[in-house]
mmCIF file of C-alpha atoms in Angstrom:
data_model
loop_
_atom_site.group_PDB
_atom_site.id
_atom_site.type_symbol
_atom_site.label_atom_id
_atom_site.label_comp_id
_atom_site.label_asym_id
_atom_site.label_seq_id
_atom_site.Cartn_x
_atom_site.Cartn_y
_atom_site.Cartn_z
ATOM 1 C CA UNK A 866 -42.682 -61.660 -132.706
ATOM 2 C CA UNK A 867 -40.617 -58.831 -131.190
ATOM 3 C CA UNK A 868 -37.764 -56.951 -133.090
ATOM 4 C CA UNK A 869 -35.020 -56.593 -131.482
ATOM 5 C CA UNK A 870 -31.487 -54.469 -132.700
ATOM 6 C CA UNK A 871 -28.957 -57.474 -132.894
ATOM 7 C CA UNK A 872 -24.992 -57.215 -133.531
ATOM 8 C CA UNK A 873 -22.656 -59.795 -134.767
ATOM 9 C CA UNK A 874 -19.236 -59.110 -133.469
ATOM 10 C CA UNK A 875 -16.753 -59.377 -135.960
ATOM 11 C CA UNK A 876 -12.476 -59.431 -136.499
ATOM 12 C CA UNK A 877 -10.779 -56.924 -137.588
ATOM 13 C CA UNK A 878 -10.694 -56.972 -141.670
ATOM 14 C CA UNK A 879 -13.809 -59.519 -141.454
ATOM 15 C CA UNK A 880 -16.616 -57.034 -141.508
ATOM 16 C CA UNK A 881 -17.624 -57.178 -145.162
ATOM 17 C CA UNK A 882 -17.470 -61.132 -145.017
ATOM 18 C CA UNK A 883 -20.241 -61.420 -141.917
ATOM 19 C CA UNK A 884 -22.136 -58.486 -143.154
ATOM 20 C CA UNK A 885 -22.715 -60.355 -146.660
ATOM 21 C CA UNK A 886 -23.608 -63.338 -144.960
ATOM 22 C CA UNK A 887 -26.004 -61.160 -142.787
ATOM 23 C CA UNK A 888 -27.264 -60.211 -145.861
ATOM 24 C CA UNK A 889 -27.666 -64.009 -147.475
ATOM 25 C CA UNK A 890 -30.009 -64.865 -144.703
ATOM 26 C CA UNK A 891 -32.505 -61.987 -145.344
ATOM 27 C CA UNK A 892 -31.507 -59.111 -142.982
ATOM 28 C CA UNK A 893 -30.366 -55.532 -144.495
ATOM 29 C CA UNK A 894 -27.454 -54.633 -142.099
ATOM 30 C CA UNK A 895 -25.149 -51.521 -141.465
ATOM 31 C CA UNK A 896 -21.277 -52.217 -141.019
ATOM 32 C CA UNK A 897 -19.146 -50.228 -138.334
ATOM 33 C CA UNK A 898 -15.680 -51.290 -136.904
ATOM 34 C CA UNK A 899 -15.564 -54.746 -135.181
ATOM 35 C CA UNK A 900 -19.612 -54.632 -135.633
ATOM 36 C CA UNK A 901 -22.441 -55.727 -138.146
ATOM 37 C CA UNK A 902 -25.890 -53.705 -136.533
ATOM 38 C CA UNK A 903 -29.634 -55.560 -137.867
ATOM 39 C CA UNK A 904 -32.934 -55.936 -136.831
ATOM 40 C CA UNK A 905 -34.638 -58.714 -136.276
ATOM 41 C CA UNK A 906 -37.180 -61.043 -134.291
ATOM 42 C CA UNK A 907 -36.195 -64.243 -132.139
ATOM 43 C CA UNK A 908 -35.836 -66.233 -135.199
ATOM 44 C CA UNK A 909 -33.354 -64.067 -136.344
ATOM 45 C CA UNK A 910 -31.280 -64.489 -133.083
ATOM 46 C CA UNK A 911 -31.421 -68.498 -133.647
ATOM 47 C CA UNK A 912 -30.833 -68.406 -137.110
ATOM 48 C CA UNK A 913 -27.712 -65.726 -136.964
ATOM 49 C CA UNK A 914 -26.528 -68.104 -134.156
ATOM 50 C CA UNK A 915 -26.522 -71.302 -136.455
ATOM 51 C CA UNK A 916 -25.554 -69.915 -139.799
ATOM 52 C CA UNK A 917 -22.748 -66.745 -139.245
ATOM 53 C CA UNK A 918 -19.882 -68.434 -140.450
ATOM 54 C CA UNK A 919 -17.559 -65.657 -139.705
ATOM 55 C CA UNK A 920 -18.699 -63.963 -136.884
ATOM 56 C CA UNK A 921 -17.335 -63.777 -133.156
ATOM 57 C CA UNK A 922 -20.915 -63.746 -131.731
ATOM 58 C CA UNK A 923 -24.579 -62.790 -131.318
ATOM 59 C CA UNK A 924 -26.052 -59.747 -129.134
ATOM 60 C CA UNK A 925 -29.239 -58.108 -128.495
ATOM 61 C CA UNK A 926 -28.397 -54.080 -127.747
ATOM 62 C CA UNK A 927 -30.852 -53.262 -124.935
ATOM 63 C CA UNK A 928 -29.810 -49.914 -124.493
ATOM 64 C CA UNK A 929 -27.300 -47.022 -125.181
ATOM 65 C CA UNK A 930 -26.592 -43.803 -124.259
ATOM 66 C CA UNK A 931 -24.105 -40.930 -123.090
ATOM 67 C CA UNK A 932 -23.332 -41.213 -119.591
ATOM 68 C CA UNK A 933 -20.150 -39.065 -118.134
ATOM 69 C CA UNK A 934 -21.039 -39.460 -114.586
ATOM 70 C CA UNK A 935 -22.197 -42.809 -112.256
ATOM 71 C CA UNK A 936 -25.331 -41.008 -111.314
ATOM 72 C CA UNK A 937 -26.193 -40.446 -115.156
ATOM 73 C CA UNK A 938 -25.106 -44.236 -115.667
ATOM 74 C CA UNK A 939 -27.226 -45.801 -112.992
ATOM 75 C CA UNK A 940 -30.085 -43.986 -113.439
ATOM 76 C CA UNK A 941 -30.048 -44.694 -117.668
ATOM 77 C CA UNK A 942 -29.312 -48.230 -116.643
ATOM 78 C CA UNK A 943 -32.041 -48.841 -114.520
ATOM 79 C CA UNK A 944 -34.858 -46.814 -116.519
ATOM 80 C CA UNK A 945 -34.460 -49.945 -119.265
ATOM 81 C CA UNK A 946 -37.390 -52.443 -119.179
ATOM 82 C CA UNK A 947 -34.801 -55.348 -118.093
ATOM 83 C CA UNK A 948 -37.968 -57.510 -117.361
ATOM 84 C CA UNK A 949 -38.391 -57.937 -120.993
ATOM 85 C CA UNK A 950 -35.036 -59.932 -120.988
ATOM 86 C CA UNK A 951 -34.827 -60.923 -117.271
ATOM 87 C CA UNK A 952 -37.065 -63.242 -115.189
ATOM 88 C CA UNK A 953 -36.479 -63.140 -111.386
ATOM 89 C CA UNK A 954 -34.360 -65.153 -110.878
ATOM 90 C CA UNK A 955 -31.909 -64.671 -113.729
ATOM 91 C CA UNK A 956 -28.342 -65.111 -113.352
ATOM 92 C CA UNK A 957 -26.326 -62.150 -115.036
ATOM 93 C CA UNK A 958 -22.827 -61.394 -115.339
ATOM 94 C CA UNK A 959 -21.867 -57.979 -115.960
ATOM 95 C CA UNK A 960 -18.586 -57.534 -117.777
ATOM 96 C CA UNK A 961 -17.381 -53.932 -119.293
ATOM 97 C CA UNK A 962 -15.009 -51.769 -121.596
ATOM 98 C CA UNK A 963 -13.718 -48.656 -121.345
ATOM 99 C CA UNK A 964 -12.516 -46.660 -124.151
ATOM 100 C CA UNK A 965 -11.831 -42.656 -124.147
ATOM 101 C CA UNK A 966 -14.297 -42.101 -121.665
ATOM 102 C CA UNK A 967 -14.509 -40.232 -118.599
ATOM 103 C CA UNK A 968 -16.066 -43.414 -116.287
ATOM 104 C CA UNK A 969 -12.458 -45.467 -117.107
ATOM 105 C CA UNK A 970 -12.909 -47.706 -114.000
ATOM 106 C CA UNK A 971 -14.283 -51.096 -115.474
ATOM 107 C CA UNK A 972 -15.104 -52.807 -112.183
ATOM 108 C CA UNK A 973 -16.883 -49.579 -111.155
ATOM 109 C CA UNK A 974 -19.115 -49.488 -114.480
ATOM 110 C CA UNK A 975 -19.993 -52.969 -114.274
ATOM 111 C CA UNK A 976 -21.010 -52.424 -110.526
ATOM 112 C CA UNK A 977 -23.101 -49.908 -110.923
ATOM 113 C CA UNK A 978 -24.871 -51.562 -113.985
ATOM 114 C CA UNK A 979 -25.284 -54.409 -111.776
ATOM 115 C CA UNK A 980 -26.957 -52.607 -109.028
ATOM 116 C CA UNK A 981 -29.337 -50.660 -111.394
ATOM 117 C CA UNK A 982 -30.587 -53.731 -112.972
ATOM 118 C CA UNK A 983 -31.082 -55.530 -109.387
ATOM 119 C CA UNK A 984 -32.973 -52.729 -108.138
ATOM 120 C CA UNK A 985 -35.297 -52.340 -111.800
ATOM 121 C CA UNK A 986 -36.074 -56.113 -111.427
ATOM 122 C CA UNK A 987 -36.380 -56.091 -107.198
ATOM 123 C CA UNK A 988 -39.248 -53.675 -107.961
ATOM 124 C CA UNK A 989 -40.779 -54.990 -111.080
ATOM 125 C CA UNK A 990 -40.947 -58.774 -109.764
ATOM 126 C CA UNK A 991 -41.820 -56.985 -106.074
ATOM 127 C CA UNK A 992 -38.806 -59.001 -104.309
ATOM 128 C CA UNK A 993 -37.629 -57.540 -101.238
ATOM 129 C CA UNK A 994 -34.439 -59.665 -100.269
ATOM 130 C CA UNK A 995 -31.717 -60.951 -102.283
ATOM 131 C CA UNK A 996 -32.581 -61.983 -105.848
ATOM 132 C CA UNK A 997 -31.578 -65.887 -106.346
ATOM 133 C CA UNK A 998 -29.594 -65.812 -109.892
ATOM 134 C CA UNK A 999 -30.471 -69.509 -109.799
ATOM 135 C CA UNK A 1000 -31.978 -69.136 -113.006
ATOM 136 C CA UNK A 1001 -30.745 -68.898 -117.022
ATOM 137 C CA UNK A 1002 -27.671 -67.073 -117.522
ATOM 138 C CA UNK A 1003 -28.142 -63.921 -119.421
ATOM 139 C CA UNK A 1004 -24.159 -62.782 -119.916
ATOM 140 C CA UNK A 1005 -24.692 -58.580 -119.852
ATOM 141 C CA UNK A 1006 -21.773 -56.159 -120.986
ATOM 142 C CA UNK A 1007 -21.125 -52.209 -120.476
ATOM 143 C CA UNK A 1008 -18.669 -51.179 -123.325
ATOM 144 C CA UNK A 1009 -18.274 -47.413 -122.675
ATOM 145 C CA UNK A 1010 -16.571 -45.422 -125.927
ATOM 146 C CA UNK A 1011 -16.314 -41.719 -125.945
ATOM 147 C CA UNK A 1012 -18.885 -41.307 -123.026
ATOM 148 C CA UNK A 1013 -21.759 -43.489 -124.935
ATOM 149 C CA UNK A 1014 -22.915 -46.848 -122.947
ATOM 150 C CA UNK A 1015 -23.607 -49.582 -125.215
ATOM 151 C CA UNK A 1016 -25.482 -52.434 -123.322
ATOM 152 C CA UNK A 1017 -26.076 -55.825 -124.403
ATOM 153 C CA UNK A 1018 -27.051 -59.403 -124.116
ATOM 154 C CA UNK A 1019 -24.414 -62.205 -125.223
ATOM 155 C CA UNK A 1020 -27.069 -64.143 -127.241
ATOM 156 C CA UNK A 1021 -24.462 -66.552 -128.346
ATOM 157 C CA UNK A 1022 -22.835 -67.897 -125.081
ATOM 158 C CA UNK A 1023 -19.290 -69.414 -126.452
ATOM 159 C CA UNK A 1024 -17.771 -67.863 -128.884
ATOM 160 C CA UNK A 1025 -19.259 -68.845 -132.549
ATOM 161 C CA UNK A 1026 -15.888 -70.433 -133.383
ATOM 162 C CA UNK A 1027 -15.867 -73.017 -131.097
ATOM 163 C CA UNK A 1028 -18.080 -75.301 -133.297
ATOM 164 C CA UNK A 1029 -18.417 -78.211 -131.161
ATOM 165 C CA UNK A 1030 -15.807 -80.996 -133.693
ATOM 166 C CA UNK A 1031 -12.902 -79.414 -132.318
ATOM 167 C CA UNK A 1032 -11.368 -82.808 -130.252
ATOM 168 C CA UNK A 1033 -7.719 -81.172 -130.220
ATOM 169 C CA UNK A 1034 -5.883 -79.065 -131.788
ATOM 170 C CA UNK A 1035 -2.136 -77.536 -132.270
ATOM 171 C CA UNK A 1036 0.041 -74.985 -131.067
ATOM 172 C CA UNK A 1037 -1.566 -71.953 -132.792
ATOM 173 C CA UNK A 1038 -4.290 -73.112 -134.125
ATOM 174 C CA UNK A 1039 -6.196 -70.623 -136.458
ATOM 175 C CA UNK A 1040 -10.382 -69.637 -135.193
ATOM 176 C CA UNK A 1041 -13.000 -71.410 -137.257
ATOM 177 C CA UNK A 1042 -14.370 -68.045 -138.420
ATOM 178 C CA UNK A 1043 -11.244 -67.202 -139.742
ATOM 179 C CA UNK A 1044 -10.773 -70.081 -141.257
ATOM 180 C CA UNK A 1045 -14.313 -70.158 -142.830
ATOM 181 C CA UNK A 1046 -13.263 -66.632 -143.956
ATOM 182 C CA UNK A 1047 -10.426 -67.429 -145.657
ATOM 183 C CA UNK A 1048 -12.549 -70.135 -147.562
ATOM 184 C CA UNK A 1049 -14.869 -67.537 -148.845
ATOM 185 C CA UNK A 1050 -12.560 -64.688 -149.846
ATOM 186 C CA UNK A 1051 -11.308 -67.613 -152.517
ATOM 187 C CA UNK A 1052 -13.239 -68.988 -156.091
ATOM 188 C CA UNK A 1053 -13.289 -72.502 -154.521
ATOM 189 C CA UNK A 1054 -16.672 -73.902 -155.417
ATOM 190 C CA UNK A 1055 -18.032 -77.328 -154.241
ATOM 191 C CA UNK A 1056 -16.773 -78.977 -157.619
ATOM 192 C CA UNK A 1057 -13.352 -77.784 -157.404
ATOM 193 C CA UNK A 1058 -10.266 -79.716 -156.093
ATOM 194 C CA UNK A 1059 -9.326 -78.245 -152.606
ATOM 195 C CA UNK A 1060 -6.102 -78.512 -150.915
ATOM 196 C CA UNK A 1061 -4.177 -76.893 -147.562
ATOM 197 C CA UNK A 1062 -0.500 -78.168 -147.508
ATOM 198 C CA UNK A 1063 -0.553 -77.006 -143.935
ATOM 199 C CA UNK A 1064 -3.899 -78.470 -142.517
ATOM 200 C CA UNK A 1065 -2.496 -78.710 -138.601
ATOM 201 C CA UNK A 1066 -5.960 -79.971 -136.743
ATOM 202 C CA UNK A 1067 -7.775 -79.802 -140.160
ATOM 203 C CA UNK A 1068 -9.518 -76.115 -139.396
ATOM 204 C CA UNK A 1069 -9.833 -74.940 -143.114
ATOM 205 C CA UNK A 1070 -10.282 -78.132 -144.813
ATOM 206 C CA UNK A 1071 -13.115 -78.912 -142.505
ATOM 207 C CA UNK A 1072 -14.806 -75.603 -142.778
ATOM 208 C CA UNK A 1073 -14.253 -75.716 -146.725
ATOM 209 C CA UNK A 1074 -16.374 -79.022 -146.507
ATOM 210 C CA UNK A 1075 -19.304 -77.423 -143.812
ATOM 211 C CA UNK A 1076 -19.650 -74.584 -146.586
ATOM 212 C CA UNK A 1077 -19.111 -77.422 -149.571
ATOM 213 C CA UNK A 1078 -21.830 -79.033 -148.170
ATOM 214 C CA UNK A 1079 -23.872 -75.798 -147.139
ATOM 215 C CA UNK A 1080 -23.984 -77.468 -143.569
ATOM 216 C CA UNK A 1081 -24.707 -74.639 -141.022
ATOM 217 C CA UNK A 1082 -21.720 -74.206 -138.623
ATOM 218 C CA UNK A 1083 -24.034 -74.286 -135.789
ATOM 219 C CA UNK A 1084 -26.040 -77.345 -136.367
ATOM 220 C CA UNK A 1085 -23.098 -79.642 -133.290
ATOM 221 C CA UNK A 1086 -23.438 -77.307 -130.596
ATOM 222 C CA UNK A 1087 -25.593 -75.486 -128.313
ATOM 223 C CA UNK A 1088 -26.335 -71.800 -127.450
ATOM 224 C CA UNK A 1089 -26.996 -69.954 -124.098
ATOM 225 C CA UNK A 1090 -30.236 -68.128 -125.515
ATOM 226 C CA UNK A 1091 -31.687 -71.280 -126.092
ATOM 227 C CA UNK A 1092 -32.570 -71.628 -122.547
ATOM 228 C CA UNK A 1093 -34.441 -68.452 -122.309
ATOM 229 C CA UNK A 1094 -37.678 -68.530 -121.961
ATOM 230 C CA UNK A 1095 -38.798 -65.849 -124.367
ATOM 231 C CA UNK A 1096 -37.362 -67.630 -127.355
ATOM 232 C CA UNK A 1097 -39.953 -70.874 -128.006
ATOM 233 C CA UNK A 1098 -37.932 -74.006 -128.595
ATOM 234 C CA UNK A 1099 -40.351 -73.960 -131.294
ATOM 235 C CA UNK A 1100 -38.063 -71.231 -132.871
ATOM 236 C CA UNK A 1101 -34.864 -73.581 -132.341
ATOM 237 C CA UNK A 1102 -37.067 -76.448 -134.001
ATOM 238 C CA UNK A 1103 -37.627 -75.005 -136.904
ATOM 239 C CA UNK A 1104 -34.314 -73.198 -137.479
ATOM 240 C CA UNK A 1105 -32.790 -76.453 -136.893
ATOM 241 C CA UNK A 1106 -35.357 -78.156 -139.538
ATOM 242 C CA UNK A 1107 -34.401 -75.402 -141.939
ATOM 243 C CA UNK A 1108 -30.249 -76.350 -141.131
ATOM 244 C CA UNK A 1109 -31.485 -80.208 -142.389
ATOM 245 C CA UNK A 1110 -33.344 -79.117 -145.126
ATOM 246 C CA UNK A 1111 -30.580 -76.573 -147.002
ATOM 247 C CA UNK A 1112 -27.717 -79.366 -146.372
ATOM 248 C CA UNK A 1113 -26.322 -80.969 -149.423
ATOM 249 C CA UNK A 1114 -25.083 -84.201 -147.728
ATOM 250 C CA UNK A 1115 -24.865 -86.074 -151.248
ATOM 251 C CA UNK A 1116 -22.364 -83.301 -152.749
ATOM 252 C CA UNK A 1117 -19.070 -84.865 -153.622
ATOM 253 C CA UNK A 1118 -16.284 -82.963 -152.505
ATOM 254 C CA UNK A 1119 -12.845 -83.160 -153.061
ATOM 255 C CA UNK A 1120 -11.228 -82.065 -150.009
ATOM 256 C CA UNK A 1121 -7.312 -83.224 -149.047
ATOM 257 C CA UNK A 1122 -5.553 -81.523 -146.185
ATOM 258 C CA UNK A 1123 -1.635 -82.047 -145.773
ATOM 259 C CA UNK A 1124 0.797 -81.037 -142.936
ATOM 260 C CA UNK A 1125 4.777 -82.349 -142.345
ATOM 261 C CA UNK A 1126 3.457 -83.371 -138.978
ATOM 262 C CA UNK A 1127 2.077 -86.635 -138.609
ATOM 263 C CA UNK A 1128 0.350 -86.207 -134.964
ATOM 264 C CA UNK A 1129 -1.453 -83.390 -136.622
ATOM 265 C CA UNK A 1130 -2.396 -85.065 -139.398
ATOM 266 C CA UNK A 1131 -4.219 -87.627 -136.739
ATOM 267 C CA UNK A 1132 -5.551 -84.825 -134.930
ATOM 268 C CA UNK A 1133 -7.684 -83.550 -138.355
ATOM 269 C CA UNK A 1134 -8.834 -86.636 -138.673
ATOM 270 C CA UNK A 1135 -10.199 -87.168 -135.620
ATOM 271 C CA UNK A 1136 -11.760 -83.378 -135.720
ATOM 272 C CA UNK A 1137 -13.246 -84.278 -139.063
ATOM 273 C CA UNK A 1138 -14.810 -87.766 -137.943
ATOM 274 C CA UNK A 1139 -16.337 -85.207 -134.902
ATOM 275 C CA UNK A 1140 -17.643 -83.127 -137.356
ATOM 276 C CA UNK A 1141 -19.641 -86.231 -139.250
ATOM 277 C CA UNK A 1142 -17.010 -85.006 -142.385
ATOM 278 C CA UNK A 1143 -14.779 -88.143 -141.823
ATOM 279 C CA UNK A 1144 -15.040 -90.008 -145.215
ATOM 280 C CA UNK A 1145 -15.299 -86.609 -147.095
ATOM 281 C CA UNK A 1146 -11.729 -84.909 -146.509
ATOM 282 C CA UNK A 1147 -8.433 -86.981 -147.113
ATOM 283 C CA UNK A 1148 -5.834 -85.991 -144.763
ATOM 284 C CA UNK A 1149 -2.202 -87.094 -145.060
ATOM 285 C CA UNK A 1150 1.726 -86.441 -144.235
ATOM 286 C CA UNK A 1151 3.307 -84.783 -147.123
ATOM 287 C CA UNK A 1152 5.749 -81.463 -147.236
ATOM 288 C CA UNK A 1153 4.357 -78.896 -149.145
ATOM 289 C CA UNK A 1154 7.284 -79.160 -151.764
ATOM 290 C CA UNK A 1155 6.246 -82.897 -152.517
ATOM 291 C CA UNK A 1156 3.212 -81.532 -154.041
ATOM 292 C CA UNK A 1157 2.104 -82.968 -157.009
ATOM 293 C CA UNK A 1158 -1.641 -83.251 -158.711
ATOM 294 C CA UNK A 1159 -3.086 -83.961 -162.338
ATOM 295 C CA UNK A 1160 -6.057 -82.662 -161.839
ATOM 296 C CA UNK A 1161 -6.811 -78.640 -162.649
ATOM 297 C CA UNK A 1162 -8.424 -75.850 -162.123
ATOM 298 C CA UNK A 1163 -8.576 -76.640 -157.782
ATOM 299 C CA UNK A 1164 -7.776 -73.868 -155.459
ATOM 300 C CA UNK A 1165 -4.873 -74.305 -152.491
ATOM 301 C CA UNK A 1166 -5.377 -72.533 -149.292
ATOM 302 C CA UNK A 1167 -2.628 -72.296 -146.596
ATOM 303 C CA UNK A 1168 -2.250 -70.905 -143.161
ATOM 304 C CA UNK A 1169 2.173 -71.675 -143.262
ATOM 305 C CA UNK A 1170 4.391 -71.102 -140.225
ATOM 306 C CA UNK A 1171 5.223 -67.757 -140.237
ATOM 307 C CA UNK A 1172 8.506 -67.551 -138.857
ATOM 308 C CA UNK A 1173 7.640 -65.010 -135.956
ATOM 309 C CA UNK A 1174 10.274 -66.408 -133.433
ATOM 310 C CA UNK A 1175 13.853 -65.353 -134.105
ATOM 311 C CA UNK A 1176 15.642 -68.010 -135.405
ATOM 312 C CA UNK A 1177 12.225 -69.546 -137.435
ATOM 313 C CA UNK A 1178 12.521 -67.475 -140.127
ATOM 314 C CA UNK A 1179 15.742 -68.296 -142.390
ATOM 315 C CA UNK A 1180 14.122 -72.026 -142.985
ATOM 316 C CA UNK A 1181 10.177 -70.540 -143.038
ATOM 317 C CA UNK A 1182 11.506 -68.553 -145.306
ATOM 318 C CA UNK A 1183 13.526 -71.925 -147.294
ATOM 319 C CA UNK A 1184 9.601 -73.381 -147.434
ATOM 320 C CA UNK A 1185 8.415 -71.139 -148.776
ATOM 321 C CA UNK A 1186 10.544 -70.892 -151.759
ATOM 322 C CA UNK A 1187 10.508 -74.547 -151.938
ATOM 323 C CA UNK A 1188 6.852 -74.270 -152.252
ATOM 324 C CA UNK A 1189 6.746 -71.827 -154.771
ATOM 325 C CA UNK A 1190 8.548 -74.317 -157.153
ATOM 326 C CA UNK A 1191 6.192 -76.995 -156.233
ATOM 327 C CA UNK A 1192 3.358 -75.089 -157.100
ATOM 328 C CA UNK A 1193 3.987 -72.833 -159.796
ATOM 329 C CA UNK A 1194 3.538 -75.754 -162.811
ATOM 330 C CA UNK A 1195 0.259 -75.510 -161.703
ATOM 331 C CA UNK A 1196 -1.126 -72.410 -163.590
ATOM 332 C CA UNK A 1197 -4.708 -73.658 -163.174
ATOM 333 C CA UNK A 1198 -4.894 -74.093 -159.605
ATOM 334 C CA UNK A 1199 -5.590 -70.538 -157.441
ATOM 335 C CA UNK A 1200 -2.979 -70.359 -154.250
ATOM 336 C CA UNK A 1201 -4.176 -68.836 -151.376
ATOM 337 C CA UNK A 1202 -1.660 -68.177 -148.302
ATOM 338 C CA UNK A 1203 -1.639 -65.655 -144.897
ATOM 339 C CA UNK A 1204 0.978 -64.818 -143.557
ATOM 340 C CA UNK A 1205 2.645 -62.135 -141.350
ATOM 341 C CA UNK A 1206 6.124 -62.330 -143.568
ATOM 342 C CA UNK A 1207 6.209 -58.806 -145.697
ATOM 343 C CA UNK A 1208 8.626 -61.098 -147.825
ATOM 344 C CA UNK A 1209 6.368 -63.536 -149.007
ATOM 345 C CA UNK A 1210 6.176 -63.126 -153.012
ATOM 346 C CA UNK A 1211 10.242 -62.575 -152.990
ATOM 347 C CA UNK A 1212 10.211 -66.278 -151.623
ATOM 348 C CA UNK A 1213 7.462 -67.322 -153.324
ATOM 349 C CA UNK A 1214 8.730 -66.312 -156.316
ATOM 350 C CA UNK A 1215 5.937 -64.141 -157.774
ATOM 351 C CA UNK A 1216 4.444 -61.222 -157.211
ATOM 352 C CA UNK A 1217 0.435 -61.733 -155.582
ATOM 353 C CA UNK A 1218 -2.802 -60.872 -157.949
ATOM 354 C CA UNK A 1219 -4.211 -59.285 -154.933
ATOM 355 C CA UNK A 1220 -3.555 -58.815 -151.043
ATOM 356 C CA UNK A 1221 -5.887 -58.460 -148.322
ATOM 357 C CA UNK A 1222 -5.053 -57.274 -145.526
ATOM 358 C CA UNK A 1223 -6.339 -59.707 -141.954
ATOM 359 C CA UNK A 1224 -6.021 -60.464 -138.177
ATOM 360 C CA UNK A 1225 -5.148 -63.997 -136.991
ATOM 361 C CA UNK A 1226 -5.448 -63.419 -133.323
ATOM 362 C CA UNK A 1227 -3.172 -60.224 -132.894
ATOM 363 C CA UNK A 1228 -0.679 -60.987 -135.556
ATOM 364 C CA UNK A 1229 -1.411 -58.411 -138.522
ATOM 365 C CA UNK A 1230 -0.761 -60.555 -141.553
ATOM 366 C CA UNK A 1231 -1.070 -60.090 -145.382
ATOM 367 C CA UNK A 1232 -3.779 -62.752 -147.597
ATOM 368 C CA UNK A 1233 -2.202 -62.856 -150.177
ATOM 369 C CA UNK A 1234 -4.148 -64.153 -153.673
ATOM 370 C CA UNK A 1235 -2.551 -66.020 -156.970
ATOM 371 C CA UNK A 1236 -5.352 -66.294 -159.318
ATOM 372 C CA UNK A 1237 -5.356 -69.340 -161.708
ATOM 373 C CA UNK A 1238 -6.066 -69.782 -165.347
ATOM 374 C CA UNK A 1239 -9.693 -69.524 -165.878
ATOM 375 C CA UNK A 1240 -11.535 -73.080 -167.553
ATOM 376 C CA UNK A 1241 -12.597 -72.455 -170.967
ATOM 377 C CA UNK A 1242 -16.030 -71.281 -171.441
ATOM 378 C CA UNK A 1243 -18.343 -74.381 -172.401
ATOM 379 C CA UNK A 1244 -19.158 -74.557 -176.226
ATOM 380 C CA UNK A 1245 -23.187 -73.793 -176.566
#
C-alpha cells in the first residue's frame, strides 16, 4: 500500500484531543495550528475517517510549495502526478484560502489550479476535448499562507461531525466533535453516572454513550473517498469489521440527559433512537435546579445558555446560581460546564479546579472543571 501525508483538520483549542486520538489508532503525528500532519496508507484514510472523534475532517496533502506569482503557481500545480489521485473523468472542485500572501485573489488561485490540473490529466489520459467530470468527486483546495501553496484532497466529504443520527436539532446546537471533546477532557468512565442538565437534541449525552460503548463515530454514515477507485472496498470492509469487533454493545451505561424544554427533550430522543442508542440514554424535562441524585461519584457535563443576547443575561445568569445550589451537595460528582460568561464561578458559587480555554463555533468560551471527591481506594 501507498503512504500518503494525511491531515485531520481540527478547532481551535482541540488539537491535543485529535492528535491523541491520532495517536490511539497507531499513527505518530506532529501538531500545528488548526492541523494534526501523519503518514499513512489507504487504511489509514478509512480508519481516521471512522474513528476521529474530534476532528473536522480527513485530507491527503498532494503537494506544497512557495508560489508568489501565477506563473510559479501553475506551473508547481501542474508538475504534480494528479493521475495518481485522478482518473479521467474525475469531477473536482477547486476551492481556496488566502492568507498574507501576495496571490490574495481566491477565485484567481483556484482557477489557475484548475487549469493546471486539466491540462496534467488532458495529457496524461491523451484527451484532446473537454474532460467529462462525470466521474467520483475528488473535492481539491488551494490554501495559500505566507506565499506557500498547500494542496489537498477532502478525503472525508461532509464534515466528520455530521454523524449521520442527527434527525433535528435546536437553535445552536453544539458540533459532535465538540461535543465528543468535551466528553473526553472529563474522568467520566463507562461505569460512572453521566448527566447534561442541558441536553437540547441530546449531542453530548449521545456521544458520551458512542465513546461508552467504544462505537466508532463513523460506523452510520458514508464517506466521499469511498468511491475512489484506488481505495479497495476491501479496505472499507475490513475497517468496518474492525468498528464491529472493538464495540462493547453489552456495556451498561448510565446515561440521562435533561433540558427545561420539552420539544427538545423529544428531539434527543429521536436522535438517540437514530443512533441505535435509544434504550441506553434516559432523556427527560427537568430544570437544572430540580436536580437531585443518590447515587455518587458520576460526572455532569453542560453546554448552558450563555446569555450572549442583551437582555439574556440577568436570568442566565439567575440559572446559573440556582444551579450551583442544586449541585454543590454533591461533592462526589465532577461538574463540567462551557460557557462564554467570564462570570461563571461568581454565579456558580465556587471558584473552577481548572479552565480550559475552547471554540464553540466563533464564540470564545471558558471549560470550566469542578473536580469531585475521589472513591476510596479498594481494600487489597
Amino acid at each position: 500500500m501507498t503512504k500518503y501525508d494525511l491531515i485531520a483538520t481540527s478547532a481551535m483549542g482541540l488539537e491535543a484531543i485529535v492528535a491523541k486520538e491520532v495517536r490511539d489508532l497507531g499513527y505518530e503525528c506532529e501538531v500545528e495550528n488548526g492541523r494534526i500532519t501523519f503518514k499513512g496508507d489507504e487504511t489509514a484514510i478509512a480508519r481516521s475517517n471512522m474513528w476521529l472523534r474530534t476532528a473536522d475532517r480527513i485530507k491527503i496533502k498532494i503537494g506544497e510549495f512557495r508560489a508568489t506569482s501565477f506563473d510559479e503557481l501553475f506551473e508547481k500545480t501542474k508538475s504534480i502526478p494528479w493521475e495518481r489521485y485522478l482518473p479521467a473523468n474525475a469531477n473536482f472542485p477547486v476551492s481556496g484560502k488566502s492568507v498574507k500572501s501576495k496571490l490574495f485573489s481566491v477565485s484567481d488561485c483556484q482557477a489557475i489550479v484548475k487549469k493546471a490540473i486539466v491540462d496534467r490529466l488532458k495529457t496524461h489520459y491523451k484527451i484532446p476535448g473537454w474532460l467529462e467530470e462525470n466521474g467520483p468527486m475528488f473535492k481539491i483546495e488551494v490554501a495559500l499562507h505566507k506565499d506557500v501553496a498547500l494542496l489537498t484532497i477532502d478525503a472525508s466529504g461532509s464534515g466528520l461531525h455530521k454523524r449521520g443520527y442527527r434527525v433535528d436539532q435546536g437553535e445552536a446546537p453544539l458540533k459532535e466533535t465538540l461535543a465528543a471533546a468535551l466528553v473526553m477532557l472529563t474522568n467520566w468512565t463507562a461505569d460512572k453516572p453521566f448527566v447534561d442538565p442541558f441536553c437540547g437534541s441530546g449531542t453530548i449525552p449521545i456521544e458520551a454513550a458512542l465513546i461508552g460503548q467504544n462505537i466508532a463515530p463513523g460506523f452510520n454514515r458514508e464517506f466521499i473517498s469511498e468511491q475512489w477507485d484506488w481505495i479497495s472496498q476491501d479496505v472499507w470492509d475490513k475497517v468496518r469489521e474492525e468498528v464491529e469487533d472493538l464495540a462493547k454493545y453489552d456495556q451498561p451505561l448510565d446515561i440521562t440527559g435533561t433540558d427545561i424544554d420539552h420539544r427538545l427533550v423529544k428531539m434527543a430522543e429521536e436522535n438517540a433512537f437514530e443512533a441505535g442508542l435509544g434504550d441506553l440514554i434516559q432523556f427527560k424535562q427537568m430544570q437544572v435546579r430540580d436536580f437531585t441524585t443518590s447515587k455518587e461519584y458520576g460526572v455532569i457535563i453542560g453546554n448552558p445558555p450563555y446569555g450572549e443576547r442583551l437582555g439574556d443575561k440577568p436570568d442566565v445568569q439567575k440559572m446559573y446560581r440556582e444551579m450551583g445550589q442544586a449541585l454543590t451537595p454533591y461533592d462526589t460528582w465532577s461538574i463540567y460546564m462551557l460557557t462564554s460568561d467570564e462570570e461563571f464561578e461568581t454565579q456558580f458559587g465556587k471558584k473552577a479546579t481548572k479552565k480550559r480555554k475552547l471554540f464553540n463555533g466563533f464564540i470564545k468560551t471558558d471549560y470550566y472543571q469542578f473536580w469531585g471527591k475521589r472513591p476510596p481506594r479498594q481494600q487489597q
